[in-house]
Amino acid sequence: MGNKQTIFTPEQLDAYQDCTFFTRKEILRLFYRYRDLAPQLVPLDYTDKPAVTLPYELIAGMPELKDNPFRQRIAEVFSEDGDGNLTLDDFLDMFSVLSEMAPRDLKAYYAFKIYDFNNDDYICKSDLEKTVNKLTRNELTPEEVRLACEKVIYEADADNDGKLSLEDFQQMIIRAPDFL
Amino acid sequence: TCISHGFYAEEKLLESLASMSTSERIKAIQKMPETMKKKREIRNKVLKEITKKSRRHSNQLPCCTQCLHGTAVSFRRFGNSLSEYFHLLQLWHETLKIIGAEFGTSVLSYFIFLKWLLTFNIFSFLINFSFITIPQFVAAESNNLSFTGLELFTGAGYFQQTVLYYGFYTNATISKIKNGPSYNMQLAYIFTIGIYFVICFLILVFSIAKSFCRNFVNPQTYSGKASKLLCAWDFNIINEKAVKLKQKNLSTQIKEDLTEVNKEVLNFSIKERVVRIVIHLLSWVASLGIAVAACAGVYFLSINNLKLFVKGHKNDLESQAAMLVLPIVASLLNAFIPFFYSWLGHLEKFQTPGHLIYVTITRNIILKISVVGILCYYWLNIVATSELQCWETLVGQDIYRLVLVDFIFCLLGSFFGEFLRRIIGTTVCVRLGLPEFDIGRNALDSIYAQTLTWIGILFSPLLPGIQMISFSIVFYVKKVSLMMNCQPPRKVWRTAQMTTSFMFLLFFPSFLGVLSVFGVTVWRLKPSEECGPFRGLSSMYAAVSEWVKILENYTASKWVVWIYHNLITSELFFFILSTLVLIITYLYWQIIEGRKTITKLLHKQIVN
């Protein structure tokens, strides 16, 4: 065990442990994964909090995200400026929420933001259509996509405003035990 | 005003966080849906608040509390590092992750269930070995029989005089030193196994309650199709082929759902409905008939076995091999009748595929339970009351053979069902394609194996150790077979409800059945006169009642006697307990109904 690592100060590690669901070892392992994406950009010494951002293309190449149809939205939701470029903080945050230790309502909150393509805090029809297309790899005809989205809004919209708010989405998640 | 409102909200948040205990605070911060930067800021501010508060207080309180606080912090750090090492003990964590990544969560749930069953066996083996077997080694008699290789299959011969079976255990009070501390083998045997079953009972009840709470309590007032769409993405999958397959499945499902909307509900005419009901009735009669026939076959075979055994004690190859016929026949029936049931299920036209799956699983369960049931009847009513020397050891040997043959058939099933099927599906008959991993069938097989092990614990205390090895080998073989031969499941299984159903099936027919067998054996059956820890007593339970009688003579242990007479053996106590449980259940049910009504009312209010 020991405090042999020199990447973070003990206070930084404590702060990471308190803010994510990871243990010290996992945080260090994730740091090395982050660094392996671009060893020349990421310094080995984070004690002075360098402002290093990895571009989206490197993140999207990670084996965990490479085949996920929502990888771009995931990176955009967790990045500071919304364009998919992640700092180490964002990186740790993303994996913390995606890990199995995160509670469902936290995941539901972020899932809502991922499916909200135009970032207006509502999942409207066009957001849903883009979601369905990504889920089915553009295999459905536009007519089928439209019908499916209408059904979803009809079933889940509790306040009848034609789009899903965060509360509607969370209500639906509570009733679906298979949500991961 | 917007900024000040936000500021005020933050102040309140900081205050509430500062007033929580440390672990609660950490959990609350982890759960906050904010960016890491914001969370770190909040955390630092809260810590500053706390140190300010404690500094104010420390001027008033003595330094003891500061020391306590310091020790609490170091304890927490120690606990954190311990939990890191505990993580290493997680069996097969990486393997499970890989399975989940390539095949999705539904297949993963089977392997997690298998691992959970394995922990039951490990626990049982550890306590049986420490409390029953190790003391027995101290007072062991010598073993005069010779060891031939066939014993590994039949469990008889050399193994009869080893710690594997009930018959070998002594009924004496073991003490190494004269007048030193003694170890009562009878009490140890019955209490170890009894307490193990009580702990299993509690673990099962709590797991089912937790699982049920999470997955069933909020009933889906929606038809569930919308949630299927938005919650259908399994973020565990990272394999490209699996991702493509999942997308194809989702699109097929959506297409099916949409066509259902356009199709009207088919109204069958009376004649068609009657025909359908008659077909269903006939298939149920057929499946139950097959199950009864299988049971009768097993019963007559076992009676035959007993006759052969009683007639001649020849230890030659023929009679030993004859003992294996019963387990092989039982396993063959368990392996092939389910195919007949699925064929039958395809003949009847069910309205939804879900119906088909549930009906087939129910029929399989009925078959397996009846086979186990008839075997228990045979053991408890016929073997126990026959004139055999040491009937418990015989029952133990029967169960050992059943477990072993079941294990071999499981491996063979994997080989034929998946490996050969893949070869056929890719070379000879390409239309078939790769096989899918049959989750329901495998889970039922594991539950059956675990039921046999639980029944056998009383007669063969080290059987969980054997089952432990067997489950581990099955895990690896199934994993390798899965990776090499199978494709991810095409049908969308409702994973969370499936896991609950497996646990429920494990508990209701399986565990409660085992408890009743255990109860009958301990209370009603007469142990054999010449072997085992309970020889000469009228029942196994008599050991406990005699012990309590002895305790009555000591004043120091009067409370134990009081508890025994007034709580454990009194019917009034159990009556009161059952009434309380029923009342609490009824209250909870009413609370849930009340909440449902309130939810409906609120929903109406939001819409209007």
PDB file of N, CA and C in Angstrom, chain B residues 232-311:
ATOM      1  N   ALA B 232     -33.720   0.196 -22.851  1.00  0.00           N
ATOM      2  CA  ALA B 232     -33.316  -1.094 -23.395  1.00  0.00           C
ATOM      3  C   ALA B 232     -31.833  -1.166 -23.649  1.00  0.00           C
ATOM      4  N   TRP B 233     -31.153  -0.018 -23.659  1.00  0.00           N
ATOM      5  CA  TRP B 233     -29.762  -0.101 -24.040  1.00  0.00           C
ATOM      6  C   TRP B 233     -28.922  -0.643 -22.885  1.00  0.00           C
ATOM      7  N   ASP B 234     -28.265  -1.763 -23.084  1.00  0.00           N
ATOM      8  CA  ASP B 234     -27.449  -2.407 -22.064  1.00  0.00           C
ATOM      9  C   ASP B 234     -26.050  -1.839 -22.178  1.00  0.00           C
ATOM     10  N   PHE B 235     -25.691  -0.878 -21.308  1.00  0.00           N
ATOM     11  CA  PHE B 235     -24.402  -0.227 -21.451  1.00  0.00           C
ATOM     12  C   PHE B 235     -23.244  -1.125 -21.081  1.00  0.00           C
ATOM     13  N   ASN B 236     -23.561  -2.358 -20.658  1.00  0.00           N
ATOM     14  CA  ASN B 236     -22.480  -3.280 -20.336  1.00  0.00           C
ATOM     15  C   ASN B 236     -21.789  -3.831 -21.561  1.00  0.00           C
ATOM     16  N   ILE B 237     -22.505  -3.835 -22.691  1.00  0.00           N
ATOM     17  CA  ILE B 237     -21.976  -4.527 -23.872  1.00  0.00           C
ATOM     18  C   ILE B 237     -20.929  -3.682 -24.553  1.00  0.00           C
ATOM     19  N   ILE B 238     -19.724  -4.214 -24.754  1.00  0.00           N
ATOM     20  CA  ILE B 238     -18.722  -3.439 -25.471  1.00  0.00           C
ATOM     21  C   ILE B 238     -18.165  -4.200 -26.660  1.00  0.00           C
ATOM     22  N   ASN B 239     -18.738  -5.331 -26.983  1.00  0.00           N
ATOM     23  CA  ASN B 239     -18.241  -6.108 -28.106  1.00  0.00           C
ATOM     24  C   ASN B 239     -18.978  -5.676 -29.359  1.00  0.00           C
ATOM     25  N   GLU B 240     -18.237  -5.463 -30.465  1.00  0.00           N
ATOM     26  CA  GLU B 240     -18.869  -4.866 -31.639  1.00  0.00           C
ATOM     27  C   GLU B 240     -19.980  -5.733 -32.207  1.00  0.00           C
ATOM     28  N   LYS B 241     -19.706  -7.038 -32.277  1.00  0.00           N
ATOM     29  CA  LYS B 241     -20.735  -7.934 -32.816  1.00  0.00           C
ATOM     30  C   LYS B 241     -21.972  -7.898 -31.955  1.00  0.00           C
ATOM     31  N   ALA B 242     -21.745  -7.899 -30.614  1.00  0.00           N
ATOM     32  CA  ALA B 242     -22.894  -7.910 -29.705  1.00  0.00           C
ATOM     33  C   ALA B 242     -23.690  -6.625 -29.840  1.00  0.00           C
ATOM     34  N   VAL B 243     -22.971  -5.500 -30.039  1.00  0.00           N
ATOM     35  CA  VAL B 243     -23.662  -4.226 -30.181  1.00  0.00           C
ATOM     36  C   VAL B 243     -24.550  -4.254 -31.414  1.00  0.00           C
ATOM     37  N   LYS B 244     -23.983  -4.747 -32.530  1.00  0.00           N
ATOM     38  CA  LYS B 244     -24.765  -4.786 -33.779  1.00  0.00           C
ATOM     39  C   LYS B 244     -25.992  -5.667 -33.595  1.00  0.00           C
ATOM     40  N   LEU B 245     -25.784  -6.805 -32.916  1.00  0.00           N
ATOM     41  CA  LEU B 245     -26.894  -7.733 -32.701  1.00  0.00           C
ATOM     42  C   LEU B 245     -27.968  -7.081 -31.865  1.00  0.00           C
ATOM     43  N   LYS B 246     -27.529  -6.355 -30.822  1.00  0.00           N
ATOM     44  CA  LYS B 246     -28.502  -5.713 -29.939  1.00  0.00           C
ATOM     45  C   LYS B 246     -29.301  -4.678 -30.712  1.00  0.00           C
ATOM     46  N   GLN B 247     -28.626  -3.945 -31.584  1.00  0.00           N
ATOM     47  CA  GLN B 247     -29.350  -2.945 -32.355  1.00  0.00           C
ATOM     48  C   GLN B 247     -30.373  -3.602 -33.273  1.00  0.00           C
ATOM     49  N   LYS B 248     -29.943  -4.711 -33.901  1.00  0.00           N
ATOM     50  CA  LYS B 248     -30.884  -5.423 -34.764  1.00  0.00           C
ATOM     51  C   LYS B 248     -32.090  -5.901 -33.977  1.00  0.00           C
ATOM     52  N   ASN B 249     -31.829  -6.438 -32.756  1.00  0.00           N
ATOM     53  CA  ASN B 249     -32.940  -6.905 -31.926  1.00  0.00           C
ATOM     54  C   ASN B 249     -33.903  -5.797 -31.600  1.00  0.00           C
ATOM     55  N   LEU B 250     -33.331  -4.633 -31.221  1.00  0.00           N
ATOM     56  CA  LEU B 250     -34.207  -3.533 -30.852  1.00  0.00           C
ATOM     57  C   LEU B 250     -35.070  -3.113 -32.027  1.00  0.00           C
ATOM     58  N   SER B 251     -34.476  -3.063 -33.221  1.00  0.00           N
ATOM     59  CA  SER B 251     -35.276  -2.631 -34.363  1.00  0.00           C
ATOM     60  C   SER B 251     -36.346  -3.654 -34.664  1.00  0.00           C
ATOM     61  N   THR B 252     -36.014  -4.958 -34.547  1.00  0.00           N
ATOM     62  CA  THR B 252     -37.044  -5.983 -34.770  1.00  0.00           C
ATOM     63  C   THR B 252     -38.165  -5.835 -33.766  1.00  0.00           C
ATOM     64  N   GLN B 253     -37.763  -5.593 -32.493  1.00  0.00           N
ATOM     65  CA  GLN B 253     -38.773  -5.463 -31.457  1.00  0.00           C
ATOM     66  C   GLN B 253     -39.690  -4.295 -31.711  1.00  0.00           C
ATOM     67  N   ILE B 254     -39.097  -3.145 -32.100  1.00  0.00           N
ATOM     68  CA  ILE B 254     -39.925  -1.968 -32.336  1.00  0.00           C
ATOM     69  C   ILE B 254     -40.871  -2.234 -33.496  1.00  0.00           C
ATOM     70  N   LYS B 255     -40.348  -2.892 -34.534  1.00  0.00           N
ATOM     71  CA  LYS B 255     -41.210  -3.205 -35.680  1.00  0.00           C
ATOM     72  C   LYS B 255     -42.366  -4.075 -35.241  1.00  0.00           C
ATOM     73  N   GLU B 256     -42.054  -5.088 -34.385  1.00  0.00           N
ATOM     74  CA  GLU B 256     -43.121  -5.978 -33.929  1.00  0.00           C
ATOM     75  C   GLU B 256     -44.152  -5.207 -33.135  1.00  0.00           C
ATOM     76  N   ASP B 257     -43.639  -4.321 -32.233  1.00  0.00           N
ATOM     77  CA  ASP B 257     -44.577  -3.550 -31.421  1.00  0.00           C
ATOM     78  C   ASP B 257     -45.487  -2.715 -32.287  1.00  0.00           C
ATOM     79  N   LEU B 258     -44.914  -2.114 -33.333  1.00  0.00           N
ATOM     80  CA  LEU B 258     -45.723  -1.240 -34.173  1.00  0.00           C
ATOM     81  C   LEU B 258     -46.772  -2.030 -34.936  1.00  0.00           C
ATOM     82  N   THR B 259     -46.390  -3.218 -35.428  1.00  0.00           N
ATOM     83  CA  THR B 259     -47.390  -3.994 -36.167  1.00  0.00           C
ATOM     84  C   THR B 259     -48.482  -4.467 -35.233  1.00  0.00           C
ATOM     85  N   GLU B 260     -48.153  -4.662 -33.954  1.00  0.00           N
ATOM     86  CA  GLU B 260     -49.198  -5.060 -33.017  1.00  0.00           C
ATOM     87  C   GLU B 260     -50.228  -3.969 -32.874  1.00  0.00           C
ATOM     88  N   VAL B 261     -49.774  -2.738 -32.919  1.00  0.00           N
ATOM     89  CA  VAL B 261     -50.719  -1.636 -32.788  1.00  0.00           C
ATOM     90  C   VAL B 261     -51.713  -1.672 -33.933  1.00  0.00           C
ATOM     91  N   ASN B 262     -51.206  -1.984 -35.142  1.00  0.00           N
ATOM     92  CA  ASN B 262     -52.100  -1.958 -36.289  1.00  0.00           C
ATOM     93  C   ASN B 262     -53.029  -3.154 -36.311  1.00  0.00           C
ATOM     94  N   LYS B 263     -52.528  -4.286 -35.816  1.00  0.00           N
ATOM     95  CA  LYS B 263     -53.399  -5.465 -35.784  1.00  0.00           C
ATOM     96  C   LYS B 263     -54.414  -5.313 -34.677  1.00  0.00           C
ATOM     97  N   GLU B 264     -55.646  -5.681 -34.918  1.00  0.00           N
ATOM     98  CA  GLU B 264     -56.609  -5.605 -33.832  1.00  0.00           C
ATOM     99  C   GLU B 264     -56.521  -6.870 -33.019  1.00  0.00           C
ATOM    100  N   VAL B 265     -57.036  -6.776 -31.829  1.00  0.00           N
ATOM    101  CA  VAL B 265     -57.033  -7.955 -30.978  1.00  0.00           C
ATOM    102  C   VAL B 265     -57.926  -9.009 -31.606  1.00  0.00           C
ATOM    103  N   LEU B 266     -57.348 -10.165 -31.894  1.00  0.00           N
ATOM    104  CA  LEU B 266     -58.113 -11.197 -32.565  1.00  0.00           C
ATOM    105  C   LEU B 266     -59.185 -11.730 -31.631  1.00  0.00           C
ATOM    106  N   ASN B 267     -60.398 -11.645 -32.083  1.00  0.00           N
ATOM    107  CA  ASN B 267     -61.469 -12.238 -31.286  1.00  0.00           C
ATOM    108  C   ASN B 267     -61.726 -13.625 -31.789  1.00  0.00           C
ATOM    109  N   PHE B 268     -61.413 -14.553 -30.969  1.00  0.00           N
ATOM    110  CA  PHE B 268     -61.648 -15.932 -31.385  1.00  0.00           C
ATOM    111  C   PHE B 268     -63.111 -16.274 -31.242  1.00  0.00           C
ATOM    112  N   SER B 269     -63.595 -17.084 -32.157  1.00  0.00           N
ATOM    113  CA  SER B 269     -64.959 -17.565 -32.013  1.00  0.00           C
ATOM    114  C   SER B 269     -64.979 -18.598 -30.903  1.00  0.00           C
ATOM    115  N   ILE B 270     -66.191 -18.911 -30.455  1.00  0.00           N
ATOM    116  CA  ILE B 270     -66.320 -19.831 -29.313  1.00  0.00           C
ATOM    117  C   ILE B 270     -65.667 -21.159 -29.648  1.00  0.00           C
ATOM    118  N   LYS B 271     -65.914 -21.621 -30.891  1.00  0.00           N
ATOM    119  CA  LYS B 271     -65.391 -22.936 -31.269  1.00  0.00           C
ATOM    120  C   LYS B 271     -63.872 -22.932 -31.170  1.00  0.00           C
ATOM    121  N   GLU B 272     -63.247 -21.838 -31.699  1.00  0.00           N
ATOM    122  CA  GLU B 272     -61.776 -21.798 -31.681  1.00  0.00           C
ATOM    123  C   GLU B 272     -61.262 -21.758 -30.266  1.00  0.00           C
ATOM    124  N   ARG B 273     -61.984 -21.017 -29.407  1.00  0.00           N
ATOM    125  CA  ARG B 273     -61.521 -20.930 -28.017  1.00  0.00           C
ATOM    126  C   ARG B 273     -61.566 -22.288 -27.354  1.00  0.00           C
ATOM    127  N   VAL B 274     -62.668 -23.014 -27.584  1.00  0.00           N
ATOM    128  CA  VAL B 274     -62.784 -24.348 -26.966  1.00  0.00           C
ATOM    129  C   VAL B 274     -61.666 -25.244 -27.453  1.00  0.00           C
ATOM    130  N   VAL B 275     -61.387 -25.166 -28.772  1.00  0.00           N
ATOM    131  CA  VAL B 275     -60.322 -26.011 -29.324  1.00  0.00           C
ATOM    132  C   VAL B 275     -58.996 -25.705 -28.638  1.00  0.00           C
ATOM    133  N   ARG B 276     -58.739 -24.360 -28.485  1.00  0.00           N
ATOM    134  CA  ARG B 276     -57.471 -23.992 -27.846  1.00  0.00           C
ATOM    135  C   ARG B 276     -57.381 -24.511 -26.432  1.00  0.00           C
ATOM    136  N   ILE B 277     -58.493 -24.371 -25.674  1.00  0.00           N
ATOM    137  CA  ILE B 277     -58.459 -24.832 -24.281  1.00  0.00           C
ATOM    138  C   ILE B 277     -58.231 -26.328 -24.223  1.00  0.00           C
ATOM    139  N   VAL B 278     -58.891 -27.053 -25.152  1.00  0.00           N
ATOM    140  CA  VAL B 278     -58.712 -28.515 -25.138  1.00  0.00           C
ATOM    141  C   VAL B 278     -57.262 -28.875 -25.432  1.00  0.00           C
ATOM    142  N   ILE B 279     -56.654 -28.140 -26.403  1.00  0.00           N
ATOM    143  CA  ILE B 279     -55.242 -28.427 -26.723  1.00  0.00           C
ATOM    144  C   ILE B 279     -54.364 -28.177 -25.504  1.00  0.00           C
ATOM    145  N   HIS B 280     -54.609 -27.038 -24.814  1.00  0.00           N
ATOM    146  CA  HIS B 280     -53.801 -26.746 -23.628  1.00  0.00           C
ATOM    147  C   HIS B 280     -53.960 -27.832 -22.578  1.00  0.00           C
ATOM    148  N   LEU B 281     -55.233 -28.240 -22.341  1.00  0.00           N
ATOM    149  CA  LEU B 281     -55.488 -29.270 -21.328  1.00  0.00           C
ATOM    150  C   LEU B 281     -54.763 -30.552 -21.680  1.00  0.00           C
ATOM    151  N   LEU B 282     -54.868 -30.928 -22.976  1.00  0.00           N
ATOM    152  CA  LEU B 282     -54.226 -32.175 -23.397  1.00  0.00           C
ATOM    153  C   LEU B 282     -52.722 -32.122 -23.164  1.00  0.00           C
ATOM    154  N   SER B 283     -52.094 -31.002 -23.501  1.00  0.00           N
ATOM    155  CA  SER B 283     -50.635 -30.955 -23.324  1.00  0.00           C
ATOM    156  C   SER B 283     -50.257 -30.977 -21.862  1.00  0.00           C
ATOM    157  N   TRP B 284     -51.096 -30.323 -21.000  1.00  0.00           N
ATOM    158  CA  TRP B 284     -50.795 -30.408 -19.577  1.00  0.00           C
ATOM    159  C   TRP B 284     -50.917 -31.828 -19.085  1.00  0.00           C
ATOM    160  N   VAL B 285     -51.976 -32.511 -19.539  1.00  0.00           N
ATOM    161  CA  VAL B 285     -52.157 -33.911 -19.139  1.00  0.00           C
ATOM    162  C   VAL B 285     -50.978 -34.737 -19.601  1.00  0.00           C
ATOM    163  N   ALA B 286     -50.529 -34.486 -20.850  1.00  0.00           N
ATOM    164  CA  ALA B 286     -49.385 -35.240 -21.376  1.00  0.00           C
ATOM    165  C   ALA B 286     -48.144 -34.988 -20.531  1.00  0.00           C
ATOM    166  N   SER B 287     -47.870 -33.711 -20.212  1.00  0.00           N
ATOM    167  CA  SER B 287     -46.626 -33.430 -19.485  1.00  0.00           C
ATOM    168  C   SER B 287     -46.678 -33.981 -18.072  1.00  0.00           C
ATOM    169  N   LEU B 288     -47.859 -33.829 -17.418  1.00  0.00           N
ATOM    170  CA  LEU B 288     -47.948 -34.384 -16.075  1.00  0.00           C
ATOM    171  C   LEU B 288     -47.865 -35.899 -16.113  1.00  0.00           C
ATOM    172  N   GLY B 289     -48.460 -36.491 -17.157  1.00  0.00           N
ATOM    173  CA  GLY B 289     -48.388 -37.934 -17.288  1.00  0.00           C
ATOM    174  C   GLY B 289     -46.956 -38.418 -17.421  1.00  0.00           C
ATOM    175  N   ILE B 290     -46.187 -37.692 -18.243  1.00  0.00           N
ATOM    176  CA  ILE B 290     -44.771 -38.065 -18.408  1.00  0.00           C
ATOM    177  C   ILE B 290     -44.036 -37.944 -17.076  1.00  0.00           C
ATOM    178  N   ALA B 291     -44.336 -36.860 -16.344  1.00  0.00           N
ATOM    179  CA  ALA B 291     -43.657 -36.678 -15.057  1.00  0.00           C
ATOM    180  C   ALA B 291     -43.980 -37.834 -14.115  1.00  0.00           C
ATOM    181  N   VAL B 292     -45.279 -38.213 -14.066  1.00  0.00           N
ATOM    182  CA  VAL B 292     -45.674 -39.318 -13.183  1.00  0.00           C
ATOM    183  C   VAL B 292     -45.001 -40.614 -13.611  1.00  0.00           C
ATOM    184  N   ALA B 293     -44.949 -40.839 -14.932  1.00  0.00           N
ATOM    185  CA  ALA B 293     -44.296 -42.059 -15.420  1.00  0.00           C
ATOM    186  C   ALA B 293     -42.832 -42.081 -15.023  1.00  0.00           C
ATOM    187  N   ALA B 294     -42.168 -40.903 -15.154  1.00  0.00           N
ATOM    188  CA  ALA B 294     -40.752 -40.826 -14.777  1.00  0.00           C
ATOM    189  C   ALA B 294     -40.583 -41.164 -13.303  1.00  0.00           C
ATOM    190  N   CYS B 295     -41.482 -40.586 -12.464  1.00  0.00           N
ATOM    191  CA  CYS B 295     -41.379 -40.861 -11.032  1.00  0.00           C
ATOM    192  C   CYS B 295     -41.576 -42.329 -10.737  1.00  0.00           C
ATOM    193  N   ALA B 296     -42.574 -42.924 -11.383  1.00  0.00           N
ATOM    194  CA  ALA B 296     -42.827 -44.344 -11.132  1.00  0.00           C
ATOM    195  C   ALA B 296     -41.609 -45.165 -11.511  1.00  0.00           C
ATOM    196  N   GLY B 297     -41.006 -44.817 -12.665  1.00  0.00           N
ATOM    197  CA  GLY B 297     -39.816 -45.533 -13.098  1.00  0.00           C
ATOM    198  C   GLY B 297     -38.707 -45.443 -12.073  1.00  0.00           C
ATOM    199  N   VAL B 298     -38.479 -44.210 -11.603  1.00  0.00           N
ATOM    200  CA  VAL B 298     -37.421 -44.005 -10.617  1.00  0.00           C
ATOM    201  C   VAL B 298     -37.709 -44.801  -9.352  1.00  0.00           C
ATOM    202  N   TYR B 299     -38.996 -44.789  -8.933  1.00  0.00           N
ATOM    203  CA  TYR B 299     -39.379 -45.471  -7.695  1.00  0.00           C
ATOM    204  C   TYR B 299     -39.116 -46.959  -7.799  1.00  0.00           C
ATOM    205  N   PHE B 300     -39.566 -47.575  -8.892  1.00  0.00           N
ATOM    206  CA  PHE B 300     -39.388 -49.020  -9.001  1.00  0.00           C
ATOM    207  C   PHE B 300     -37.927 -49.396  -9.134  1.00  0.00           C
ATOM    208  N   LEU B 301     -37.193 -48.551  -9.833  1.00  0.00           N
ATOM    209  CA  LEU B 301     -35.760 -48.799  -9.961  1.00  0.00           C
ATOM    210  C   LEU B 301     -35.080 -48.757  -8.592  1.00  0.00           C
ATOM    211  N   SER B 302     -35.471 -47.797  -7.755  1.00  0.00           N
ATOM    212  CA  SER B 302     -34.819 -47.705  -6.451  1.00  0.00           C
ATOM    213  C   SER B 302     -35.205 -48.857  -5.546  1.00  0.00           C
ATOM    214  N   ILE B 303     -36.489 -49.298  -5.628  1.00  0.00           N
ATOM    215  CA  ILE B 303     -36.887 -50.449  -4.806  1.00  0.00           C
ATOM    216  C   ILE B 303     -36.068 -51.670  -5.216  1.00  0.00           C
ATOM    217  N   ASN B 304     -35.897 -51.798  -6.534  1.00  0.00           N
ATOM    218  CA  ASN B 304     -35.102 -52.888  -7.061  1.00  0.00           C
ATOM    219  C   ASN B 304     -33.677 -52.835  -6.513  1.00  0.00           C
ATOM    220  N   ASN B 305     -33.126 -51.638  -6.548  1.00  0.00           N
ATOM    221  CA  ASN B 305     -31.788 -51.386  -6.041  1.00  0.00           C
ATOM    222  C   ASN B 305     -31.644 -51.863  -4.607  1.00  0.00           C
ATOM    223  N   LEU B 306     -32.674 -51.494  -3.806  1.00  0.00           N
ATOM    224  CA  LEU B 306     -32.616 -51.841  -2.388  1.00  0.00           C
ATOM    225  C   LEU B 306     -32.636 -53.346  -2.212  1.00  0.00           C
ATOM    226  N   LYS B 307     -33.499 -53.990  -3.001  1.00  0.00           N
ATOM    227  CA  LYS B 307     -33.578 -55.461  -2.889  1.00  0.00           C
ATOM    228  C   LYS B 307     -32.228 -56.077  -3.204  1.00  0.00           C
ATOM    229  N   LEU B 308     -31.604 -55.603  -4.291  1.00  0.00           N
ATOM    230  CA  LEU B 308     -30.302 -56.148  -4.677  1.00  0.00           C
ATOM    231  C   LEU B 308     -29.292 -55.927  -3.561  1.00  0.00           C
ATOM    232  N   PHE B 309     -29.349 -54.745  -2.959  1.00  0.00           N
ATOM    233  CA  PHE B 309     -28.368 -54.417  -1.943  1.00  0.00           C
ATOM    234  C   PHE B 309     -28.543 -55.285  -0.709  1.00  0.00           C
ATOM    235  N   VAL B 310     -29.850 -55.465  -0.328  1.00  0.00           N
ATOM    236  CA  VAL B 310     -30.101 -56.230   0.889  1.00  0.00           C
ATOM    237  C   VAL B 310     -29.743 -57.696   0.695  1.00  0.00           C
ATOM    238  N   LYS B 311     -30.025 -58.167  -0.541  1.00  0.00           N
ATOM    239  CA  LYS B 311     -29.817 -59.608  -0.786  1.00  0.00           C
ATOM    240  C   LYS B 311     -28.366 -59.992  -0.632  1.00  0.00           C
TER     241      LYS B 311
END
